[in-house]
Tab-separated table of C-alpha atoms and ligand atoms in Angstrom:
chain	number	residue	atom	x	y	z
A	13	UNK	CA	-51.205	53.394	-14.080
A	14	UNK	CA	-50.302	50.246	-12.182
A	15	UNK	CA	-49.282	49.721	-8.561
A	16	UNK	CA	-45.847	48.468	-9.653
A	17	UNK	CA	-45.109	51.553	-11.728
A	18	UNK	CA	-43.040	54.368	-10.282
A	19	UNK	CA	-43.840	58.062	-10.757
A	20	UNK	CA	-42.151	59.808	-13.699
A	21	UNK	CA	-39.003	61.631	-12.563
A	22	UNK	CA	-38.805	59.588	-9.331
A	23	UNK	CA	-36.107	56.901	-9.367
A	24	UNK	CA	-35.366	53.697	-7.485
A	25	UNK	CA	-31.731	53.330	-6.682
A	26	UNK	CA	-29.906	49.990	-6.660
A	27	UNK	CA	-26.158	49.336	-6.459
A	28	UNK	CA	-23.858	50.602	-7.865
A	29	UNK	CA	-25.717	53.968	-7.689
A	30	UNK	CA	-26.831	53.456	-4.087
A	31	UNK	CA	-23.209	52.523	-3.203
A	32	UNK	CA	-22.040	55.718	-4.912
A	33	UNK	CA	-24.493	57.725	-2.784
A	34	UNK	CA	-23.197	56.110	0.421
A	35	UNK	CA	-19.640	56.910	-0.665
A	36	UNK	CA	-20.535	60.568	-1.349
A	37	UNK	CA	-22.293	60.952	2.005
A	38	UNK	CA	-19.473	59.307	3.982
A	39	UNK	CA	-16.758	61.263	2.165
A	40	UNK	CA	-18.709	64.500	2.649
A	41	UNK	CA	-19.162	63.842	6.379
A	42	UNK	CA	-15.455	63.172	6.786
A	43	UNK	CA	-14.231	66.186	4.777
A	44	UNK	CA	-16.789	68.713	6.069
A	45	UNK	CA	-16.029	67.731	9.704
A	46	UNK	CA	-12.442	68.891	9.114
A	47	UNK	CA	-13.862	72.390	8.552
A	48	UNK	CA	-16.070	72.288	11.649
A	49	UNK	CA	-19.364	71.348	9.951
A	50	UNK	CA	-22.006	69.408	11.888
A	51	UNK	CA	-24.997	67.597	10.424
A	52	UNK	CA	-28.478	69.104	10.530
A	53	UNK	CA	-31.483	67.062	9.371
A	54	UNK	CA	-34.547	69.122	8.527
A	55	UNK	CA	-38.054	67.963	7.500
A	56	UNK	CA	-38.897	67.263	3.865
A	57	UNK	CA	-42.200	69.137	4.234
A	58	UNK	CA	-42.420	72.846	5.152
A	59	UNK	CA	-45.057	75.574	4.922
A	60	UNK	CA	-45.170	76.856	1.319
A	61	UNK	CA	-44.634	80.430	2.443
A	62	UNK	CA	-41.094	79.607	3.584
A	63	UNK	CA	-40.060	78.835	0.005
A	64	UNK	CA	-42.049	81.723	-1.498
A	65	UNK	CA	-40.317	84.197	0.803
A	66	UNK	CA	-36.786	82.798	0.551
A	67	UNK	CA	-36.402	81.461	-2.999
A	68	UNK	CA	-38.537	84.305	-4.403
A	69	UNK	CA	-42.046	84.563	-5.905
A	70	UNK	CA	-40.703	85.281	-9.389
A	71	UNK	CA	-38.358	82.299	-9.680
A	72	UNK	CA	-39.103	79.270	-11.880
A	73	UNK	CA	-38.819	77.055	-8.794
A	74	UNK	CA	-41.638	78.849	-6.947
A	75	UNK	CA	-43.761	79.652	-9.984
A	76	UNK	CA	-43.688	76.310	-11.771
A	77	UNK	CA	-41.791	73.584	-9.978
A	78	UNK	CA	-42.995	73.110	-6.408
A	79	UNK	CA	-45.038	70.142	-5.182
A	80	UNK	CA	-47.608	72.058	-3.137
A	81	UNK	CA	-50.835	70.800	-1.554
A	82	UNK	CA	-53.144	71.747	1.323
A	83	UNK	CA	-53.143	69.717	4.534
A	84	UNK	CA	-56.406	68.686	6.219
A	85	UNK	CA	-56.759	72.211	7.702
A	86	UNK	CA	-56.229	73.867	4.334
A	87	UNK	CA	-52.701	75.143	5.073
A	88	UNK	CA	-50.407	75.019	2.041
A	89	UNK	CA	-47.467	72.638	2.406
A	90	UNK	CA	-44.584	72.075	-0.022
A	91	UNK	CA	-42.106	69.249	-0.507
A	92	UNK	CA	-38.773	71.045	-0.187
A	93	UNK	CA	-37.320	72.013	-3.599
A	94	UNK	CA	-33.929	72.773	-1.985
A	95	UNK	CA	-32.370	72.627	1.478
A	96	UNK	CA	-31.280	76.214	2.184
A	97	UNK	CA	-34.713	77.601	3.131
A	98	UNK	CA	-35.378	74.823	5.666
A	99	UNK	CA	-31.879	75.167	7.137
A	100	UNK	CA	-32.454	78.931	7.584
A	101	UNK	CA	-35.811	78.277	9.249
A	102	UNK	CA	-34.267	75.719	11.621
A	103	UNK	CA	-31.344	78.068	12.362
A	104	UNK	CA	-33.675	80.959	13.205
A	105	UNK	CA	-36.180	78.826	15.127
A	106	UNK	CA	-33.536	77.057	17.248
A	107	UNK	CA	-31.893	80.305	18.355
A	108	UNK	CA	-28.495	79.009	17.203
A	109	UNK	CA	-27.444	82.519	16.165
A	110	UNK	CA	-27.464	83.641	19.821
A	111	UNK	CA	-25.304	80.692	20.929
A	112	UNK	CA	-22.666	80.394	18.206
A	113	UNK	CA	-20.522	82.982	16.429
A	114	UNK	CA	-20.285	81.057	13.180
A	115	UNK	CA	-22.487	78.001	12.531
A	116	UNK	CA	-21.473	75.468	9.915
A	117	UNK	CA	-24.312	73.134	8.970
A	118	UNK	CA	-24.251	70.216	6.576
A	119	UNK	CA	-27.386	68.366	5.344
A	120	UNK	CA	-28.222	65.830	2.701
A	121	UNK	CA	-31.350	64.214	1.375
A	122	UNK	CA	-34.094	64.273	-1.254
A	123	UNK	CA	-35.439	67.474	-2.865
A	124	UNK	CA	-38.450	67.815	-5.178
A	125	UNK	CA	-38.908	69.968	-8.290
A	126	UNK	CA	-41.543	69.407	-10.963
A	127	UNK	CA	-39.179	69.887	-13.934
A	128	UNK	CA	-39.070	68.069	-17.281
A	129	UNK	CA	-37.084	64.903	-16.491
A	130	UNK	CA	-33.971	64.147	-18.535
A	131	UNK	CA	-30.459	62.802	-17.926
A	132	UNK	CA	-29.234	64.445	-14.696
A	133	UNK	CA	-32.609	66.100	-14.035
A	134	UNK	CA	-35.168	64.374	-11.848
A	135	UNK	CA	-38.277	65.400	-9.978
A	136	UNK	CA	-36.975	63.768	-6.819
A	137	UNK	CA	-33.228	64.355	-6.636
A	138	UNK	CA	-30.695	64.484	-3.807
A	139	UNK	CA	-28.434	67.248	-2.601
A	140	UNK	CA	-25.470	67.499	-0.277
A	141	UNK	CA	-25.853	70.967	1.183
A	142	UNK	CA	-23.495	73.094	3.306
A	143	UNK	CA	-24.294	76.452	4.903
A	144	UNK	CA	-21.890	78.688	6.825
A	145	UNK	CA	-23.823	81.262	8.870
A	146	UNK	CA	-22.608	84.206	10.907
A	147	UNK	CA	-19.740	85.674	8.882
A	148	UNK	CA	-19.745	88.313	6.149
A	149	UNK	CA	-16.012	87.832	5.564
A	150	UNK	CA	-14.778	86.866	2.083
A	151	UNK	CA	-12.664	84.258	3.918
A	152	UNK	CA	-15.922	82.365	4.594
A	153	UNK	CA	-16.756	82.342	0.853
A	154	UNK	CA	-13.246	81.178	-0.099
A	155	UNK	CA	-13.103	78.526	2.639
A	156	UNK	CA	-16.449	77.115	1.537
A	157	UNK	CA	-15.408	76.957	-2.132
A	158	UNK	CA	-12.074	75.352	-1.151
A	159	UNK	CA	-13.982	72.795	0.922
A	160	UNK	CA	-16.242	71.964	-2.030
A	161	UNK	CA	-13.216	71.424	-4.286
A	162	UNK	CA	-11.541	69.365	-1.522
A	163	UNK	CA	-14.666	67.165	-1.399
A	164	UNK	CA	-14.541	66.654	-5.178
A	165	UNK	CA	-10.821	65.768	-5.043
A	166	UNK	CA	-11.514	63.260	-2.260
A	167	UNK	CA	-14.083	61.644	-4.581
A	168	UNK	CA	-11.332	61.580	-7.255
A	169	UNK	CA	-13.418	63.645	-9.672
A	170	UNK	CA	-11.670	65.472	-12.480
A	171	UNK	CA	-12.550	67.628	-15.481
A	172	UNK	CA	-14.609	70.084	-13.405
A	173	UNK	CA	-14.692	73.870	-13.937
A	174	UNK	CA	-15.351	76.446	-11.226
A	175	UNK	CA	-17.230	79.554	-12.409
A	176	UNK	CA	-17.658	82.560	-10.134
A	177	UNK	CA	-19.363	85.939	-10.218
A	178	UNK	CA	-20.476	88.718	-7.879
A	179	UNK	CA	-24.100	89.838	-7.820
A	180	UNK	CA	-23.411	92.972	-5.795
A	181	UNK	CA	-25.518	93.986	-2.809
A	182	UNK	CA	-28.681	95.898	-1.891
A	183	UNK	CA	-26.761	99.157	-2.499
A	184	UNK	CA	-25.365	98.540	-5.975
A	185	UNK	CA	-27.606	95.897	-7.523
A	186	UNK	CA	-30.658	98.157	-8.006
A	187	UNK	CA	-28.505	100.482	-10.196
A	188	UNK	CA	-27.379	97.536	-12.291
A	189	UNK	CA	-30.952	96.249	-12.499
A	190	UNK	CA	-32.088	99.612	-13.899
A	191	UNK	CA	-29.212	99.785	-16.401
A	192	UNK	CA	-29.974	96.242	-17.546
A	193	UNK	CA	-33.696	96.988	-17.856
A	194	UNK	CA	-32.934	100.095	-19.943
A	195	UNK	CA	-30.750	97.988	-22.229
A	196	UNK	CA	-33.389	95.223	-22.561
A	197	UNK	CA	-36.150	97.762	-23.252
A	198	UNK	CA	-34.049	99.321	-26.013
A	199	UNK	CA	-34.076	96.009	-27.931
A	200	UNK	CA	-36.477	94.766	-30.582
A	201	UNK	CA	-39.196	93.051	-28.421
A	202	UNK	CA	-38.897	89.928	-30.588
A	203	UNK	CA	-35.230	89.501	-29.636
A	204	UNK	CA	-36.097	87.825	-26.311
A	205	UNK	CA	-37.822	84.483	-25.716
A	206	UNK	CA	-41.344	84.483	-24.265
A	207	UNK	CA	-40.133	83.770	-20.715
A	208	UNK	CA	-37.531	86.548	-20.823
A	209	UNK	CA	-39.997	89.111	-22.242
A	210	UNK	CA	-41.953	88.547	-19.015
A	211	UNK	CA	-38.921	88.120	-16.704
A	212	UNK	CA	-37.439	91.350	-18.007
A	213	UNK	CA	-39.976	93.252	-15.866
A	214	UNK	CA	-40.136	90.923	-12.854
A	215	UNK	CA	-36.537	89.694	-12.544
A	216	UNK	CA	-34.347	91.087	-15.364
A	217	UNK	CA	-31.153	89.460	-14.023
A	218	UNK	CA	-32.563	86.052	-14.980
A	219	UNK	CA	-32.412	87.061	-18.648
A	220	UNK	CA	-28.623	86.875	-18.255
A	221	UNK	CA	-28.633	83.108	-17.707
A	222	UNK	CA	-31.372	82.155	-20.200
A	223	UNK	CA	-30.294	79.152	-22.278
A	224	UNK	CA	-32.189	80.202	-25.482
A	225	UNK	CA	-29.832	81.096	-28.346
A	226	UNK	CA	-31.644	84.379	-29.118
A	227	UNK	CA	-31.355	85.582	-25.502
A	228	UNK	CA	-27.719	84.462	-25.256
A	229	UNK	CA	-26.907	86.644	-28.267
A	230	UNK	CA	-28.689	89.639	-26.723
A	231	UNK	CA	-26.859	89.196	-23.419
A	232	UNK	CA	-23.462	89.547	-25.123
A	233	UNK	CA	-24.078	93.283	-25.478
A	234	UNK	CA	-25.709	93.767	-22.051
A	235	UNK	CA	-24.116	95.775	-19.225
A	236	UNK	CA	-22.044	93.615	-16.886
A	237	UNK	CA	-22.565	93.288	-13.168
A	238	UNK	CA	-18.868	93.376	-12.358
A	239	UNK	CA	-18.598	96.799	-14.022
A	240	UNK	CA	-21.211	98.294	-11.706
A	241	UNK	CA	-20.711	96.738	-8.264
A	242	UNK	CA	-19.893	99.147	-5.403
A	243	UNK	CA	-16.357	99.450	-3.931
A	244	UNK	CA	-17.237	97.257	-0.905
A	245	UNK	CA	-18.562	94.472	-3.113
A	246	UNK	CA	-15.581	94.828	-5.458
A	247	UNK	CA	-13.162	94.489	-2.549
A	248	UNK	CA	-15.040	91.485	-1.172
A	249	UNK	CA	-14.928	89.764	-4.560
A	250	UNK	CA	-11.290	90.624	-5.123
A	251	UNK	CA	-10.339	89.046	-1.760
A	252	UNK	CA	-12.294	85.878	-2.616
A	253	UNK	CA	-10.363	85.627	-5.896
A	254	UNK	CA	-7.023	86.313	-4.184
A	255	UNK	CA	-7.665	83.546	-1.639
A	256	UNK	CA	-8.644	81.058	-4.345
A	257	UNK	CA	-5.583	82.056	-6.399
A	258	UNK	CA	-3.269	81.544	-3.427
A	259	UNK	CA	-4.565	77.992	-3.093
A	260	UNK	CA	-3.953	77.362	-6.764
A	261	UNK	CA	-7.665	76.891	-7.595
A	262	UNK	CA	-8.367	77.667	-11.239
A	263	UNK	CA	-11.642	79.525	-11.836
A	264	UNK	CA	-13.400	81.439	-14.598
A	265	UNK	CA	-15.300	84.697	-14.179
A	266	UNK	CA	-18.791	84.183	-15.575
A	267	UNK	CA	-20.759	87.421	-15.812
A	268	UNK	CA	-23.919	85.459	-16.707
A	269	UNK	CA	-23.854	83.474	-13.452
A	270	UNK	CA	-26.845	84.980	-11.617
A	271	UNK	CA	-28.313	81.670	-10.264
A	272	UNK	CA	-31.993	80.773	-10.334
A	273	UNK	CA	-32.878	81.582	-6.726
A	274	UNK	CA	-33.503	85.117	-5.508
A	275	UNK	CA	-31.684	85.148	-2.173
A	276	UNK	CA	-28.139	85.603	-3.448
A	277	UNK	CA	-25.881	88.644	-3.081
A	278	UNK	CA	-22.163	89.147	-3.723
A	279	UNK	CA	-20.298	85.896	-4.486
A	280	UNK	CA	-22.060	83.244	-6.580
A	281	UNK	CA	-20.422	80.120	-7.974
A	282	UNK	CA	-21.092	76.929	-9.866
A	283	UNK	CA	-19.046	73.843	-10.628
A	284	UNK	CA	-19.758	72.352	-14.042
A	285	UNK	CA	-18.793	69.199	-15.901
A	286	UNK	CA	-18.851	68.689	-19.667
A	287	UNK	CA	-19.133	64.891	-19.259
A	288	UNK	CA	-22.725	64.474	-18.056
A	289	UNK	CA	-24.962	65.802	-20.841
A	290	UNK	CA	-27.043	68.972	-21.004
A	291	UNK	CA	-27.405	69.413	-17.228
A	292	UNK	CA	-23.828	70.435	-16.547
A	293	UNK	CA	-23.963	71.968	-13.028
A	294	UNK	CA	-22.859	69.513	-10.336
A	295	UNK	CA	-22.875	72.171	-7.603
A	296	UNK	CA	-24.005	75.739	-7.102
A	297	UNK	CA	-24.073	78.263	-4.330
A	298	UNK	CA	-23.263	81.707	-3.079
A	299	UNK	CA	-23.691	84.336	-0.397
A	300	UNK	CA	-27.145	85.285	0.945
A	301	UNK	CA	-26.645	87.978	3.593
A	302	UNK	CA	-30.252	89.192	3.996
A	303	UNK	CA	-31.960	85.807	3.921
A	304	UNK	CA	-32.313	84.861	7.601
A	305	UNK	CA	-33.571	88.376	8.418
A	306	UNK	CA	-36.097	88.319	5.575
A	307	UNK	CA	-37.586	85.173	7.155
A	308	UNK	CA	-38.056	86.963	10.479
A	309	UNK	CA	-34.795	85.756	12.086
A	310	UNK	CA	-31.745	87.733	13.207
A	311	UNK	CA	-29.665	89.743	10.717
A	312	UNK	CA	-27.028	87.081	10.076
A	313	UNK	CA	-24.964	86.797	6.893
A	314	UNK	CA	-24.363	83.446	5.252
A	315	UNK	CA	-22.849	81.568	2.364
A	316	UNK	CA	-23.479	78.025	1.144
A	317	UNK	CA	-23.644	75.507	-1.665
A	318	UNK	CA	-25.465	72.370	-2.744
A	319	UNK	CA	-24.183	69.488	-4.904
A	320	UNK	CA	-26.511	67.384	-7.038
A	321	UNK	CA	-25.829	63.785	-6.022
A	322	UNK	CA	-27.375	62.140	-9.125
A	323	UNK	CA	-25.109	64.263	-11.346
A	324	UNK	CA	-22.025	63.494	-9.237
A	325	UNK	CA	-22.916	59.786	-9.381
A	326	UNK	CA	-22.656	59.975	-13.190
A	327	UNK	CA	-19.003	60.992	-12.739
A	328	UNK	CA	-17.999	58.473	-10.068
A	329	UNK	CA	-16.307	55.177	-10.887
A	330	UNK	CA	-18.603	52.291	-10.031
A	331	UNK	CA	-17.268	51.012	-6.693
A	332	UNK	CA	-16.609	47.261	-6.786
A	333	UNK	CA	-18.493	45.671	-3.904
A	334	UNK	CA	-16.347	43.753	-1.381
A	335	UNK	CA	-16.749	39.982	-2.052
A	336	UNK	CA	-18.421	37.713	0.497
A	337	UNK	CA	-15.988	35.799	2.730
A	338	UNK	CA	-18.088	32.646	2.769
A	339	UNK	CA	-21.120	30.911	1.360
A	340	UNK	CA	-22.273	28.209	3.764
A	341	UNK	CA	-23.906	25.135	2.224
A	342	UNK	CA	-25.878	23.291	4.900
A	343	UNK	CA	-27.363	19.858	4.121
A	344	UNK	CA	-30.220	18.203	6.007
A	345	UNK	CA	-31.868	19.415	9.175
A	346	UNK	CA	-28.880	19.218	11.536
A	347	UNK	CA	-26.671	20.978	8.954
A	348	UNK	CA	-29.223	23.800	8.839
A	349	UNK	CA	-29.311	24.150	12.635
A	350	UNK	CA	-25.528	24.133	13.085
A	351	UNK	CA	-24.960	26.262	9.972
A	352	UNK	CA	-27.417	28.966	11.069
A	353	UNK	CA	-25.587	29.370	14.413
A	354	UNK	CA	-22.115	29.207	12.829
A	355	UNK	CA	-22.903	31.763	10.090
A	356	UNK	CA	-24.144	34.136	12.789
A	357	UNK	CA	-20.940	33.695	14.852
A	358	UNK	CA	-18.814	34.393	11.766
A	359	UNK	CA	-20.739	37.584	10.914
A	360	UNK	CA	-20.493	38.836	14.467
A	361	UNK	CA	-16.727	38.328	14.182
A	362	UNK	CA	-16.775	40.735	11.198
A	363	UNK	CA	-16.953	38.314	8.249
A	364	UNK	CA	-19.409	38.666	5.380
A	365	UNK	CA	-21.393	35.663	4.285
A	366	UNK	CA	-24.611	33.976	3.242
A	367	UNK	CA	-26.065	30.501	3.695
A	368	UNK	CA	-28.636	28.548	1.752
A	369	UNK	CA	-32.267	28.744	2.873
A	370	UNK	CA	-33.550	26.098	0.463
A	371	UNK	CA	-33.102	22.322	0.716
A	372	UNK	CA	-31.917	21.912	-2.878
A	373	UNK	CA	-29.536	19.190	-4.081
A	374	UNK	CA	-25.867	19.385	-3.100
A	375	UNK	CA	-24.980	20.121	-6.743
A	376	UNK	CA	-27.364	23.032	-7.085
A	377	UNK	CA	-26.256	24.474	-3.710
A	378	UNK	CA	-22.622	24.317	-4.853
A	379	UNK	CA	-23.681	26.202	-8.012
A	380	UNK	CA	-25.298	28.895	-5.840
A	381	UNK	CA	-22.088	29.128	-3.787
A	382	UNK	CA	-20.060	29.618	-6.991
A	383	UNK	CA	-22.442	32.340	-8.218
A	384	UNK	CA	-22.283	34.236	-4.905
A	385	UNK	CA	-18.702	35.363	-5.628
A	386	UNK	CA	-17.645	34.287	-2.107
A	387	UNK	CA	-13.993	33.465	-1.376
A	388	UNK	CA	-14.824	30.200	0.428
A	389	UNK	CA	-17.628	27.684	0.405
A	390	UNK	CA	-18.249	26.110	3.818
A	391	UNK	CA	-19.982	22.710	3.629
A	392	UNK	CA	-21.866	21.100	6.491
A	393	UNK	CA	-22.995	17.603	5.480
A	394	UNK	CA	-24.085	14.750	7.822
A	395	UNK	CA	-20.462	13.526	8.421
A	396	UNK	CA	-19.274	17.032	9.365
A	397	UNK	CA	-22.200	17.783	11.672
A	398	UNK	CA	-21.692	14.448	13.470
A	399	UNK	CA	-18.002	15.267	14.114
A	400	UNK	CA	-18.255	19.048	14.694
A	401	UNK	CA	-16.242	19.629	11.529
A	402	UNK	CA	-16.756	21.680	8.391
A	403	UNK	CA	-15.380	21.442	4.849
A	404	UNK	CA	-13.748	24.667	3.673
A	405	UNK	CA	-13.348	24.966	-0.093
A	406	UNK	CA	-11.408	27.805	-1.711
A	407	UNK	CA	-13.724	28.707	-4.591
A	408	UNK	CA	-10.915	30.185	-6.657
A	409	UNK	CA	-8.254	27.446	-6.391
A	410	UNK	CA	-10.602	24.534	-5.644
A	411	UNK	CA	-8.393	23.535	-2.659
A	412	UNK	CA	-10.368	21.899	0.124
A	413	UNK	CA	-9.711	21.178	3.825
A	414	UNK	CA	-11.725	19.759	6.677
A	415	UNK	CA	-11.470	21.898	9.819
A	416	UNK	CA	-13.059	21.886	13.254
A	417	UNK	CA	-16.053	24.261	13.316
A	418	UNK	CA	-14.396	26.152	16.178
A	419	UNK	CA	-11.340	26.999	14.034
A	420	UNK	CA	-13.045	28.130	10.824
A	421	UNK	CA	-13.395	31.732	11.966
A	422	UNK	CA	-9.643	32.011	12.560
A	423	UNK	CA	-8.973	30.423	9.153
A	424	UNK	CA	-11.276	32.837	7.288
A	425	UNK	CA	-9.768	35.812	9.089
A	426	UNK	CA	-6.091	34.896	8.682
A	427	UNK	CA	-5.884	32.271	5.918
A	428	UNK	CA	-3.942	29.989	8.297
A	429	UNK	CA	-5.037	26.824	10.039
A	430	UNK	CA	-5.142	27.076	13.818
A	431	UNK	CA	-3.383	24.066	15.494
B	28	HAM	P1	-29.394	74.897	-7.206
B	28	HAM	O1	-28.400	75.420	-8.192
B	28	HAM	O2	-30.814	75.088	-7.492
B	28	HAM	O3	-28.998	75.549	-5.822
B	28	HAM	O4	-29.135	73.357	-6.996
B	28	HAM	C1	-27.863	72.859	-6.618
B	28	HAM	C2	-27.517	71.607	-7.412
B	28	HAM	O5	-28.576	70.650	-7.274
B	28	HAM	C3	-27.425	71.820	-8.919
B	28	HAM	O6	-26.144	72.317	-9.276
B	28	HAM	C4	-27.654	70.423	-9.447
B	28	HAM	O7	-26.452	69.675	-9.385
B	28	HAM	C5	-28.656	69.857	-8.448
B	28	HAM	N1	-30.022	69.892	-9.007
B	28	HAM	C6	-30.877	70.931	-9.032
B	28	HAM	N2	-32.043	70.569	-9.604
B	28	HAM	C7	-31.925	69.275	-9.945
B	28	HAM	C8	-32.796	68.316	-10.567
B	28	HAM	N3	-34.039	68.616	-10.927
B	28	HAM	N4	-32.321	67.052	-10.770
B	28	HAM	C9	-31.059	66.715	-10.379
B	28	HAM	N5	-30.206	67.571	-9.783
B	28	HAM	C10	-30.625	68.834	-9.567
B	28	HAM	C11	-29.662	75.309	-4.657
B	28	HAM	O8	-30.482	74.440	-4.503
B	28	HAM	C12	-29.202	76.193	-3.518
B	28	HAM	N6	-30.041	75.896	-2.353
B	28	HAM	C13	-27.729	75.962	-3.229
B	28	HAM	C14	-27.245	76.777	-2.073
B	28	HAM	C15	-27.016	76.337	-0.811
B	28	HAM	N7	-26.995	78.068	-2.108
B	28	HAM	C16	-26.609	78.480	-0.902
B	28	HAM	N8	-26.635	77.418	-0.117
């Protein structure tokens, strides 16, 4: 280990990826605001119990993937593996439920899961997360899914598939769970992978989304959730589909879509891409009506989603950075003094530019100006500083003019010489 080595699964982010992240955040802010969302920033560190109680003790996230450690008083703390739990805690703790009918909260930032790193899977990754709290209506589910697809269109993403399912509710899911368990117990015990042989007793629904070929084959013959949900859940799901249909959103019903976190009920959904390798899900979410109550808050229904920003970045065109307007080459001490003040004036007027810090030769400074990609090189030599002038060279055409220093700003902004 060396002090200049980063931790496995933790990435540094330079342009163009960091530019892509800024674009996603700004686009998200703009689109989500149109639906009434406001930004909530929650801490990265929470008490471990929050995640155990919300995500579920039997999930892979809680069992294997959390970064958990005791603080100096021995209390267990965890780096958040997802945003929903913290948002629910903040919602309950702030008393927002008593003040607002429906709360729409958007968050983004780093999450931490100790998974095996690969393309599109990191140990520190970033999510854009939206939660709509306070409505049990299927209109809330459909509006949220439409907003997610709107966000993806605004980012000019294509080739994405929306998969949806219903997990039923506290009334009908236990019946399905029993039917599924009976089916799994009727199989040859060797038919399931090691994880699923265990999960079958703790969380049998998770067997449905196991990626192992043997389990996938077994699941083909398993009972299906949609065949056993109660009339209320069926009506809810049918309205969600009708609303998506009316908007012309294509979707596929995926009876294996149970999601890896325990708080979901009724609608679940994922958006997948076939262009980013094995980790195909760019966003996932669903309804979680009992969650806030289970954490000790009010009985408030909710629905939400999170997008994986690293995976979306793989799909975004690299944004081309805006070129610098000027590179100022200042010679000798007086050139440096005048150039420093002038460059500052130009930037405060909205222009983008750099100036040389080193006292290199004129030739090497001109080379640096060329490399900077700036539109114009501004040259302040001894003759110019004595007269209050500046040489302005168009680095593309090579055309050169001498202007008064007080007119260069106007020239850079408009391309015309001020008389
Ligand atoms: P999730 O499906 O666990 O859901 O994660 C959402 C998205 O985060 C995934 O679709 C994926 O794009 C990204 N993601 C997850 N793990 C990683 C990783 N290790 N590396 C890179 N990207 C990753 C949730 O987290 C729920 N809290 C979503 C939600 C919000 N449900 C309701 N509200």
